[in-house]
Every structure is written in structure tokens, then in C-alpha cells.
GROMACS .gro file of C-alpha atoms in nm:
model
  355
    1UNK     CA    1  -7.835  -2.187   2.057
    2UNK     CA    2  -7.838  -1.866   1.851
    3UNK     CA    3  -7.618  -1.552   1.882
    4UNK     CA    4  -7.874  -1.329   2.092
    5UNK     CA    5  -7.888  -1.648   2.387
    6UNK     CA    6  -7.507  -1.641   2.361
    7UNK     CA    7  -7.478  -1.301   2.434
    8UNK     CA    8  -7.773  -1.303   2.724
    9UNK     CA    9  -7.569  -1.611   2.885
   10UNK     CA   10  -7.196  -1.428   2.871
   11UNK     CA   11  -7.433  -1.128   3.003
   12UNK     CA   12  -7.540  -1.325   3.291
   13UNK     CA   13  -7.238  -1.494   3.360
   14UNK     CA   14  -7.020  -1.181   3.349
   15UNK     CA   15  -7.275  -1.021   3.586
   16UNK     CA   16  -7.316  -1.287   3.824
   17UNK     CA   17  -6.931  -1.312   3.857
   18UNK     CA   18  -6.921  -0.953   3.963
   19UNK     CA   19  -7.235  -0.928   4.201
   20UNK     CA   20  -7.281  -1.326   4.340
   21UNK     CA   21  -7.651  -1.204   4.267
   22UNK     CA   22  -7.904  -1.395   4.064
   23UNK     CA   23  -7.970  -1.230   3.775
   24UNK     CA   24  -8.291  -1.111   3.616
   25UNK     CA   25  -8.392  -1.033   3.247
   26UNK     CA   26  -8.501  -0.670   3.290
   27UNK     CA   27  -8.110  -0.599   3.407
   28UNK     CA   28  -7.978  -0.817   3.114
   29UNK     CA   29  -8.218  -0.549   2.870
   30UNK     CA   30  -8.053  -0.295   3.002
   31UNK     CA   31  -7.709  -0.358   2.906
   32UNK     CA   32  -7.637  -0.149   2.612
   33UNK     CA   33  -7.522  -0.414   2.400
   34UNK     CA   34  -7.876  -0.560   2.431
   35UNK     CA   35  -8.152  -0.490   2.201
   36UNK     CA   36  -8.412  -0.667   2.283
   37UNK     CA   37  -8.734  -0.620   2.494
   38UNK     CA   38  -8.678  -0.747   2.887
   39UNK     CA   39  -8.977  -0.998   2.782
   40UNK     CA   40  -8.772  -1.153   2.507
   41UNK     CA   41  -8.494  -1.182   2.724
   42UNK     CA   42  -8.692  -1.362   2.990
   43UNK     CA   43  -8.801  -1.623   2.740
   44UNK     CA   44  -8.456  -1.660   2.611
   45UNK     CA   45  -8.340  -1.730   2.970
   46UNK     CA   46  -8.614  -1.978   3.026
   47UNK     CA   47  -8.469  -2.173   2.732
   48UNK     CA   48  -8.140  -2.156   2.866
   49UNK     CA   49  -8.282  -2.333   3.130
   50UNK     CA   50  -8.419  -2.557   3.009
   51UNK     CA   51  -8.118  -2.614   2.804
   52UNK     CA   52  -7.862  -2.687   3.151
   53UNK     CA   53  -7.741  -2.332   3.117
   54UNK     CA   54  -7.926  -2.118   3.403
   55UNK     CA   55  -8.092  -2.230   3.705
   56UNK     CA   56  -8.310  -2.020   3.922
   57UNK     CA   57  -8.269  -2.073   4.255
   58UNK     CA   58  -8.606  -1.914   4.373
   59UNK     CA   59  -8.941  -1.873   4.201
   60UNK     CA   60  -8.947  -1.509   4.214
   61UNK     CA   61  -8.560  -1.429   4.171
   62UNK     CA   62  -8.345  -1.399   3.836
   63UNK     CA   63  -8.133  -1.680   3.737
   64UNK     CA   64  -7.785  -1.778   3.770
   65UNK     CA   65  -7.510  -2.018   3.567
   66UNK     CA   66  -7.466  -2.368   3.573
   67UNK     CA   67  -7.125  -2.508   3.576
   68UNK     CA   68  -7.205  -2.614   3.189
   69UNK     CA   69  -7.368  -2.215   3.166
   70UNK     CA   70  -7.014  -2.196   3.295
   71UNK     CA   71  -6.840  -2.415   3.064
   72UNK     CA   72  -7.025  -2.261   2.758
   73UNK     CA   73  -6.936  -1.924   2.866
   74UNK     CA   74  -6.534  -2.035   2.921
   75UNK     CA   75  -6.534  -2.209   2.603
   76UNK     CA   76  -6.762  -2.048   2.334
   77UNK     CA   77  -6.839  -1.728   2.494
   78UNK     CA   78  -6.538  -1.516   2.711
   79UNK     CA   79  -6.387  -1.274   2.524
   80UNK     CA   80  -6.028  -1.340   2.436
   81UNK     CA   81  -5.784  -1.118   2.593
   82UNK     CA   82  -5.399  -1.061   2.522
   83UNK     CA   83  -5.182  -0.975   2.788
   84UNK     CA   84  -5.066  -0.598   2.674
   85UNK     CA   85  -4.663  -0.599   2.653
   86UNK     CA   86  -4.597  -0.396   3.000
   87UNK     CA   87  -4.780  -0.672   3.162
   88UNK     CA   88  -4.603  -0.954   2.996
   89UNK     CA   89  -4.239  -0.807   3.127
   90UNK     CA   90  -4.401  -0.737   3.418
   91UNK     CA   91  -4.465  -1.129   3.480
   92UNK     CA   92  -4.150  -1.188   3.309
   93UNK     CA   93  -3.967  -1.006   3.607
   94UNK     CA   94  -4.114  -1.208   3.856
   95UNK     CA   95  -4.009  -1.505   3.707
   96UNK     CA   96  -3.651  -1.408   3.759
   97UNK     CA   97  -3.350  -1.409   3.567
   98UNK     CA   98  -3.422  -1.684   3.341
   99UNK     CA   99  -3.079  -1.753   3.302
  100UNK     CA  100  -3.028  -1.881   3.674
  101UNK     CA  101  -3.339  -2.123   3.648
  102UNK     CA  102  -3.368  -2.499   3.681
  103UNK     CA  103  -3.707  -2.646   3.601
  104UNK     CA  104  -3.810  -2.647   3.951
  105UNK     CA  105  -3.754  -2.308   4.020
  106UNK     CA  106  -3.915  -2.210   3.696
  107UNK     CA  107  -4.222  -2.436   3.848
  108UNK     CA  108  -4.197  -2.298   4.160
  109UNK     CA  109  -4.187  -1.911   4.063
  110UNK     CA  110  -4.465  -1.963   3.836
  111UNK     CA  111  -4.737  -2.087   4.108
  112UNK     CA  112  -4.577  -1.836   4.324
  113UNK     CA  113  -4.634  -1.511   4.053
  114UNK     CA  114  -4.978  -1.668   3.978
  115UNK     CA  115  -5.112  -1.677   4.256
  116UNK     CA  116  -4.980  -1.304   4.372
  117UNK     CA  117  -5.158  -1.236   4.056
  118UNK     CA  118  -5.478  -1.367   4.105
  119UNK     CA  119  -5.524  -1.393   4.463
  120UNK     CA  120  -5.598  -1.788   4.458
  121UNK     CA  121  -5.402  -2.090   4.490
  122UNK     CA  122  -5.196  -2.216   4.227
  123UNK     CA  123  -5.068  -2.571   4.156
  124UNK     CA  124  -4.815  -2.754   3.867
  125UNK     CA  125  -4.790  -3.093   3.776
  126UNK     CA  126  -4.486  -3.204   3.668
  127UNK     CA  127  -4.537  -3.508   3.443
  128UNK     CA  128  -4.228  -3.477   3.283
  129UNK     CA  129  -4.011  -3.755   3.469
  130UNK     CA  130  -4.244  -4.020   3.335
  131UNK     CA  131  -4.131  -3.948   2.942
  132UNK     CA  132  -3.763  -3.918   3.073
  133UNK     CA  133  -3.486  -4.165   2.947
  134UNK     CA  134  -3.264  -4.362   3.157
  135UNK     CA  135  -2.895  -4.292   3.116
  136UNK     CA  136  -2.677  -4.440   3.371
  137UNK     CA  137  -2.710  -4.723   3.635
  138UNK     CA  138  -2.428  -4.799   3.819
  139UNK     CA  139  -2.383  -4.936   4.163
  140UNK     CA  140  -2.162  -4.817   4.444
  141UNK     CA  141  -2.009  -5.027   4.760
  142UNK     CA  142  -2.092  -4.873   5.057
  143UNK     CA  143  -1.971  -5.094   5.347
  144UNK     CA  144  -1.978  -5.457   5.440
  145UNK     CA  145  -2.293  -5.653   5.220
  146UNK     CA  146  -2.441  -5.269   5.185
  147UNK     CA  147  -2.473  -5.107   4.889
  148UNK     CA  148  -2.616  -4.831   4.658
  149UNK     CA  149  -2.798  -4.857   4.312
  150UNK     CA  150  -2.773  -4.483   4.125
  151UNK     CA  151  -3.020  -4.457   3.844
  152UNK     CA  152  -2.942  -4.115   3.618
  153UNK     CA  153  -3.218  -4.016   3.378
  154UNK     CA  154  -3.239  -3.775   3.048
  155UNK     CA  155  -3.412  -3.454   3.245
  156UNK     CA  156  -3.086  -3.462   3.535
  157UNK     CA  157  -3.302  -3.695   3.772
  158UNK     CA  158  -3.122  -3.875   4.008
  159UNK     CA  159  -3.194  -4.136   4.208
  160UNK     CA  160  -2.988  -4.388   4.482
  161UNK     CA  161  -3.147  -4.701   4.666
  162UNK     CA  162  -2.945  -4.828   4.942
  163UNK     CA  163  -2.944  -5.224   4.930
  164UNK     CA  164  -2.804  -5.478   5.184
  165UNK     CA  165  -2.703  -5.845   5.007
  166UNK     CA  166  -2.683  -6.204   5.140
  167UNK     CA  167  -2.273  -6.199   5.007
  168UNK     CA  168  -2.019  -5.961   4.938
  169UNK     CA  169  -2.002  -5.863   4.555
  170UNK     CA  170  -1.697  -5.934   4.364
  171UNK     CA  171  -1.512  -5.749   4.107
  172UNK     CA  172  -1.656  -6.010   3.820
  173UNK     CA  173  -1.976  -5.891   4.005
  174UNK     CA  174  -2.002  -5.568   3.966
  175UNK     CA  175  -1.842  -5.548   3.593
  176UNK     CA  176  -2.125  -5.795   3.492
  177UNK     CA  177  -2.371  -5.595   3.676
  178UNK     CA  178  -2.293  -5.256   3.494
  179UNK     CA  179  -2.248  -5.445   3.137
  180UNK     CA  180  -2.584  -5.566   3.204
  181UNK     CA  181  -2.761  -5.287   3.262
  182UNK     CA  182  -2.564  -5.081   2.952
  183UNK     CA  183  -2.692  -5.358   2.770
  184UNK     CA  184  -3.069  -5.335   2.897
  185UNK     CA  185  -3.152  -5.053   3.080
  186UNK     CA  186  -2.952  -4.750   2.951
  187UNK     CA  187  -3.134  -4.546   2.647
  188UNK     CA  188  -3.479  -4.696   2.736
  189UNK     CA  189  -3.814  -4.509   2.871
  190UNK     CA  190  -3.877  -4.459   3.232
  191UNK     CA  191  -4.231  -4.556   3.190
  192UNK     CA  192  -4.101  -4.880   3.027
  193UNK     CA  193  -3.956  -5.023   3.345
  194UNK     CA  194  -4.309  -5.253   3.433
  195UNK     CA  195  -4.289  -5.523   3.673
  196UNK     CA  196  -4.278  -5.742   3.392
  197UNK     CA  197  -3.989  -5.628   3.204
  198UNK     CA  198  -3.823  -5.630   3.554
  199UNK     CA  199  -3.879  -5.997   3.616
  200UNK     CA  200  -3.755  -6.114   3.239
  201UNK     CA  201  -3.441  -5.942   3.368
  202UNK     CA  202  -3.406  -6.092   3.647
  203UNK     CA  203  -3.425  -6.459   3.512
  204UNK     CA  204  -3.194  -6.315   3.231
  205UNK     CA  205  -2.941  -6.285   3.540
  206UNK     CA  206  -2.878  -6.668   3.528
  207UNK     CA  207  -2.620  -6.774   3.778
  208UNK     CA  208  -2.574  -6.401   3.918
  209UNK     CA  209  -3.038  -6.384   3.974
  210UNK     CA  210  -3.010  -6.458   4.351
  211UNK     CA  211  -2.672  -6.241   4.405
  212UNK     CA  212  -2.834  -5.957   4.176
  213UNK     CA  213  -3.190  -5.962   4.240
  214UNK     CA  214  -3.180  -5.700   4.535
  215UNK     CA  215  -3.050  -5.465   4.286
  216UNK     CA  216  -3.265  -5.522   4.036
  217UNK     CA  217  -3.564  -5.468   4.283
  218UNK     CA  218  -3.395  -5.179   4.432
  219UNK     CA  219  -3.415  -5.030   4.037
  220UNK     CA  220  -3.757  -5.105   3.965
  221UNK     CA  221  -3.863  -4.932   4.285
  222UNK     CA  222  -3.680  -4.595   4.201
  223UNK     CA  223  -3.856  -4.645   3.814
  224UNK     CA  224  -4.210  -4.611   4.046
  225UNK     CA  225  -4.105  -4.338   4.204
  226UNK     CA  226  -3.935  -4.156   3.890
  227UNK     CA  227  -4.289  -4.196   3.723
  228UNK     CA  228  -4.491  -4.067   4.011
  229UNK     CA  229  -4.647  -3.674   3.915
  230UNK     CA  230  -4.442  -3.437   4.141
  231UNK     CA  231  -4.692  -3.161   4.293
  232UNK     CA  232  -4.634  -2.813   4.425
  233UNK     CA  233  -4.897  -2.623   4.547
  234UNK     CA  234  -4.865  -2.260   4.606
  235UNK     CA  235  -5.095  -1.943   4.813
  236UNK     CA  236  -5.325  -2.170   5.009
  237UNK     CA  237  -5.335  -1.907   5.200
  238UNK     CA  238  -5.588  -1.723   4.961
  239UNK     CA  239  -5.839  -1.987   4.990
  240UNK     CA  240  -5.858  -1.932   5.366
  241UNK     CA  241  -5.916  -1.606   5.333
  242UNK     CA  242  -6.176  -1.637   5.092
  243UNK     CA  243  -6.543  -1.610   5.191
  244UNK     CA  244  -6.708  -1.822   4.994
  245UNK     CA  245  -6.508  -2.098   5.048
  246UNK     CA  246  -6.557  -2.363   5.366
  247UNK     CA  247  -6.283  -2.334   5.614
  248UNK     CA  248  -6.278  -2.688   5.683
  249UNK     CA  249  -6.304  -2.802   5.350
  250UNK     CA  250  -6.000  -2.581   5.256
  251UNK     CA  251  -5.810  -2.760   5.541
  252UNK     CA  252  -5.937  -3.059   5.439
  253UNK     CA  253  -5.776  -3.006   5.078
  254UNK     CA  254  -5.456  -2.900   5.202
  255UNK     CA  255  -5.435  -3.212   5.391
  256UNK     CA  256  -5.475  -3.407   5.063
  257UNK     CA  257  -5.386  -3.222   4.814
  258UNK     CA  258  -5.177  -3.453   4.637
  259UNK     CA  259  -5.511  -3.618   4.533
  260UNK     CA  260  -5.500  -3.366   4.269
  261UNK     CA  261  -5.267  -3.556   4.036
  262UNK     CA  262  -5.549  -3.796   3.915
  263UNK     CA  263  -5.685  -3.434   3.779
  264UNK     CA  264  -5.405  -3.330   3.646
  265UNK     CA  265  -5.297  -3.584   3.378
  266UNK     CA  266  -5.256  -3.534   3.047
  267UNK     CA  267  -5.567  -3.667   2.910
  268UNK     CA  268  -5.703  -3.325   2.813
  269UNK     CA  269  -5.707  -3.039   2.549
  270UNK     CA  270  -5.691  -2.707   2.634
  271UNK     CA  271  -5.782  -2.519   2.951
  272UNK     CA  272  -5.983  -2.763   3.214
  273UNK     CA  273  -6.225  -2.619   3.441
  274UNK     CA  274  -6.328  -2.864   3.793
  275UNK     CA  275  -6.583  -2.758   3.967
  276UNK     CA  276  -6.567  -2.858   4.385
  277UNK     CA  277  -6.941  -2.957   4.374
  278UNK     CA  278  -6.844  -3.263   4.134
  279UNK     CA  279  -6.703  -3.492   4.370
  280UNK     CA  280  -6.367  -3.669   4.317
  281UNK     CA  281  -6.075  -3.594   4.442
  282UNK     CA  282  -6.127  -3.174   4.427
  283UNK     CA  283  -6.302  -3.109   4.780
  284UNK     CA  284  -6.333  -2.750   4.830
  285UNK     CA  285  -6.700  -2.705   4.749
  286UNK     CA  286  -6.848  -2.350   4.576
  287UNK     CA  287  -6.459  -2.351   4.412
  288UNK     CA  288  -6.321  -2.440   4.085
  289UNK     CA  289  -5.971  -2.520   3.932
  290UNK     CA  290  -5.888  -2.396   3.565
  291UNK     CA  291  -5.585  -2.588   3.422
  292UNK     CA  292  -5.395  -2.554   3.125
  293UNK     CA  293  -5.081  -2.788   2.989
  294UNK     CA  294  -4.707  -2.711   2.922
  295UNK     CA  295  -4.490  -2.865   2.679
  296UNK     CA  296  -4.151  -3.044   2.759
  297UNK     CA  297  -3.934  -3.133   2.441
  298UNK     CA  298  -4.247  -3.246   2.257
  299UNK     CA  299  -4.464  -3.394   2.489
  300UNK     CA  300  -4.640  -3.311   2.804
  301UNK     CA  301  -4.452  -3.154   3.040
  302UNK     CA  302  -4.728  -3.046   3.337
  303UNK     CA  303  -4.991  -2.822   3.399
  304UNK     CA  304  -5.058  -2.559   3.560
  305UNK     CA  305  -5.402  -2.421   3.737
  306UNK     CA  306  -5.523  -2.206   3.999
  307UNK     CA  307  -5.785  -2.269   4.281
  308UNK     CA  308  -6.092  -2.039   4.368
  309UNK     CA  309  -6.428  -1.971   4.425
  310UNK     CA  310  -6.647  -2.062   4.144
  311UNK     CA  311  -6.761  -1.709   4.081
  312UNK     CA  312  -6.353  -1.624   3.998
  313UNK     CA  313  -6.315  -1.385   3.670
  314UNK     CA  314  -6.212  -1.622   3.419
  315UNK     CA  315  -6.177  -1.386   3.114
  316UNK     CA  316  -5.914  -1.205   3.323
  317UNK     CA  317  -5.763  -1.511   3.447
  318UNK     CA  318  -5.727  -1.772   3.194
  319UNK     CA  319  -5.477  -1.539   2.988
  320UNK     CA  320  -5.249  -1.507   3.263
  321UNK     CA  321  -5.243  -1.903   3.285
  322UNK     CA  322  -5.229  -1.944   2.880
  323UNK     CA  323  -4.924  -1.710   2.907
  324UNK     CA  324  -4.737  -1.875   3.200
  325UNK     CA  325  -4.784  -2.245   3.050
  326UNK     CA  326  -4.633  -2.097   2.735
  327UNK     CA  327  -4.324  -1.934   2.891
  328UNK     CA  328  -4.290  -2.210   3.132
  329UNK     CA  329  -4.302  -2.430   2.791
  330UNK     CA  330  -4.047  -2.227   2.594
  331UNK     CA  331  -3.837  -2.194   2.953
  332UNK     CA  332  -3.777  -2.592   3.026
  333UNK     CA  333  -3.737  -2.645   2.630
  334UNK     CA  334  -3.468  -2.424   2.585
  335UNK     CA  335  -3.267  -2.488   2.894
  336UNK     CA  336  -2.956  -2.670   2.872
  337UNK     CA  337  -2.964  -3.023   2.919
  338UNK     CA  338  -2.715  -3.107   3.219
  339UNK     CA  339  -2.355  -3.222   3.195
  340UNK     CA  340  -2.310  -3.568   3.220
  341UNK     CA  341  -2.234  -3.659   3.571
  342UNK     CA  342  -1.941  -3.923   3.690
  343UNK     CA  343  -2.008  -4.175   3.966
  344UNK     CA  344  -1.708  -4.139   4.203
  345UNK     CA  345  -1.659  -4.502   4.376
  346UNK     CA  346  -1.635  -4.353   4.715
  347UNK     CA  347  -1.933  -4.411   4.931
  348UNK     CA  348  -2.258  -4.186   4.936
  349UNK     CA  349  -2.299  -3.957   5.226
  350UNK     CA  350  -2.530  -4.171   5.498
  351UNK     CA  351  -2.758  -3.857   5.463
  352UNK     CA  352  -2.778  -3.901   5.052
  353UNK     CA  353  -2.830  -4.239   5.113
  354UNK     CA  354  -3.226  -4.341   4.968
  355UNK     CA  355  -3.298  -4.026   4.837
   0.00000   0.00000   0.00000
């Protein structure tokens, strides 16, 4: 495709973003940028068709994007745009004072500024737990046969399992149990903690397997949960009060949103664009989701998208995304890693208890 069709496609794109209107080639000769005959332009928008890039949805009426016209345009074709400096304290502000922020707050004020921004709905992945290092397991008596297993991880995570045993634990018990899992648990990967590895454990227990095994279960489930993608999902709102979207597919999403995290791995480059009309797990038909990644201590850390109508304004948007995974990147990278808690031996609150 040669320069002139890849200015007539941002044309049509940038017009049928603004109008919702098909788009026909005597309009597109118009622009001043153009300088070609309204013929010319007609046959270079019939090979656009025929290329995947335009569709027109009646004989007699102009043409309009396909989501790859819309791809192409997103990738190759939208101008970039810096945010100008007032803008960038501007979204700085709403952040907060970045000195009183934990990760989840940063998380949660970004989808919250974003989508005051942009008038859409906004949603983070947190992937972050999965690359997370274990640091302390310890266990805690809680009452007769009852107990709690306290897993401590690298990012501050913390997580308790409440486990009741066939006999009381002894002192030689629990001193075996904690050297144990210093010894085989402690400095090792979240995501390491497979079924597996669990069950080599657990026949590494010898005589203590059947008194220990509860615990060791109790550990492995917490692991799950540790490397599950935590979701928030903010201004749904928006999306209701959007016409082009379905009412009852918008309900429909908020119902399941958490669907979502299949889409938002880490298994892509750049800014994503879904489009509803593509099935999977993203519902909300005539919509579509641009996402972009942050970065956590080297790796991965999320990412962060907003939800709208398919005709949303993408060169204005996507910068205001690029710049929010970037501070959010720089923000969880820089903050202080968390003081290094001590396990009191008196019971858990009941209400602490399995959280």
C-alpha cells in the first residue's frame, strides 16, 4: 500500500470517527491535504477494499473502516501525539501525592483519572503477584487441632489459610515444619509452586507427611490464588451511557468482567486493540478495548486499557494510556519495598482468618 492510500485510509478513519457516517471519495478530495482527483480517490478506496481495509455497507453510500482499516490506521497511520507538560501535571495531580501510594492505590487512581479523562471504562491487570518471591511461611496455633499457614511474598502479599489437623502439633512439630519450608520454599518463585513440586514435598515429609500434609495443601492453595490476575475495573458507568453501545450487553459484561484476564496477559507488544464483534471473552458488541503494558522491577507488571465504542478517538486516547502505563511503571518501581514483617504467635483475628 503506497503513501497516497495511507493517507486516504487515516482520512477516512479520522472522519468516520468524528461523524459515524460512511464516507465517500468526493469528501476525502476535498480535504486540503489531498491532491488528487475525487475519481482517483474512489479507485484507491476500492483497493482498500479489496485489500480488508474499507467496507461499504450500501451500494450507493461511501465506505467505512474495518477493524484491520482500524488496526492499520492505530498502528501505521495515527499521528503521534505528546502529552504537552500542563497536561502531564495535570494527570499527575490526580494521581495524588505519590508519596502516600501503595500499588493498589496507584492502580486504582489510574483507572479512576482515565476514565474521567476519556469518558469510557477503564480496567488494570495486575500480573505482578505471579513473578513475586516467597519470603516467609510460618504457621500459627490457633486453638485446639486448628491452625493457620501465613505465606509472605517479595511485593508485601500476604496470605493465611486456616487448617484443622487429625492431632495436636508438637513443639518438634512445628520447628521441623518452619526448617522445612526455610529449606524449600523461602527465596523461590510463586509461579513455581505446581502441584507437582507440592507432592515431592510432601513425600519429602517422611514420618511428619500425614501430620503435615494439611499444611502443605493449605500452601499450595494460597500459591493458586497468589498467581491468579487481580482485576479492577473502573467508570462502567460511561458505557451505559453510551449510545452506541447495547444496554444489555454492557450489563452482561459487568456481570463477567473478570473474563477479561484471558485478554489481558502478557503475551503482547505494544498497545492491543479488541474489538466486541470478535467473540471471546469481550462481549460488548460495536466497542473496543485498547491496552497497553506496565513494567514491575523488570518484568510485566499489568496493563492497563479502556472500554468504548469502536468509533472512540484513538489518536487522542492512546497517549493518555502510553503515559499512565509509564508513570504507573516508574511509580511501583521506585516505591519502597515493605519492611519485613514479624509473625507474633498469638492467634489471628477469627475475621483475618482465610483471607
Amino acid at each position: 500500500m503506497d503513501a497516497r492510500k495511507r493517507k486516504i485510509l487515516s482520512a477516512v478513519v479520522d472522519l468516520y470517527i468524528r461523524t459515524g457516517e460512511p464516507v465517500g471519495s468526493k469528501t476525502i478530495s476535498q480535504l486540503p491535504d489531498i491532491h488528487v482527483s475525487a475519481a482517483t480517490v474512489r479507485n484507491d478506496m476500492a483497493v482498500l477494499e479489496e485489500l480488508g481495509f474499507l467496507e461499504q455497507p450500501h451500494t450507493s453510500a461511501g465506505r467505512v473502516p474495518t477493524f484491520s482499516g482500524f488496526r492499520m490506521y492505530i498502528d501505521q497511520l495515527g499521528e503521534e501525539s505528546v502529552l504537552p507538560e500542563e497536561e502531564r501535571k495535570r494527570l499527575d495531580e490526580m494521581l495524588g501525592d505519590e508519596s502516600e501510594l501503595t500499588e493498589d492505590l496507584i492502580l486504582q487512581s489510574a483507572t479512576t483519572a482515565l476514565s474521567q479523562i476519556t469518558k469510557c471504562a477503564t480496567v488494570v491487570s495486575n500480573f505482578a503477584p505471579k513473578y513475586s518471591v516467597i519470603t516467609k511461611v510460618d504457621v500459627v496455633s490457633t486453638g485446639k487441632r486448628m491452625y493457620v499457614v501465613l505465606l509472605i511474598t517479595s511485593d508485601g502479599k500476604i496470605q493465611n489459610r486456616a487448617c484443622r489437623l487429625q492431632f495436636d502439633l508438637t513443639d518438634e512439630h512445628m520447628e521441623f515444619f518452619k526448617h522445612f519450608m526455610e529449606e524449600n520454599l523461602e527465596g523461590i518463585s510463586v509461579s513455581e509452586l505446581s502441584q507437582e513440586k507440592m507432592d515431592q514435598m510432601a513425600a519429602a515429609l517422611g514420618a511428619y507427611m500425614m501430620t503435615l500434609s494439611p499444611l502443605m495443601q493449605g500452601i499450595y492453595e494460597m500459591s493458586k490464588d497468589l498467581q491468579k490476575n487481580e482485576l479492577y475495573v473502573s467508570g462502567e458507568q460511561n458505557l451505559f451511557s453510551c449510545e452506541e453501545l447495547d444496554k444489555a450487553e454492557v450489563a452482561q459484561f459487568i456481570m463477567h468482567k473478570q473474563t477479561l484476564s484471558r485478554l489481558l496477559d502478557d503475551s503482547f507488544q505494544g498497545v492491543k486493540v479488541v474489538f466486541g464483534e470478535e467473540g471471546g471473552d469481550f462481549v460488548i458488541g460495536n466497542s473496543s478495548m485498547i491496552v497497553s503494558k506496565y513494567q514491575k522491577d523488570g518484568h510485566t507488571g499489568g496493563s492497563l486499557g479502556v472500554i468504548g465504542p469502536v468509533r472512540i478517538n484513538y489518536a487522542k486516547i492512546i497517549p493518555y494510556i502510553e503515559y499512565f502505563t509509564d508513570k504507573i511503571s516508574h511509580l511501583i518501581t521506585e516505591e519502597q519495598e515493605p519492611a519485613e514483617l514479624e509473625l507474633l504467635e498469638d492467634p489471628l483475628p477469627p475475621e483475618q482468618i482465610g483471607q
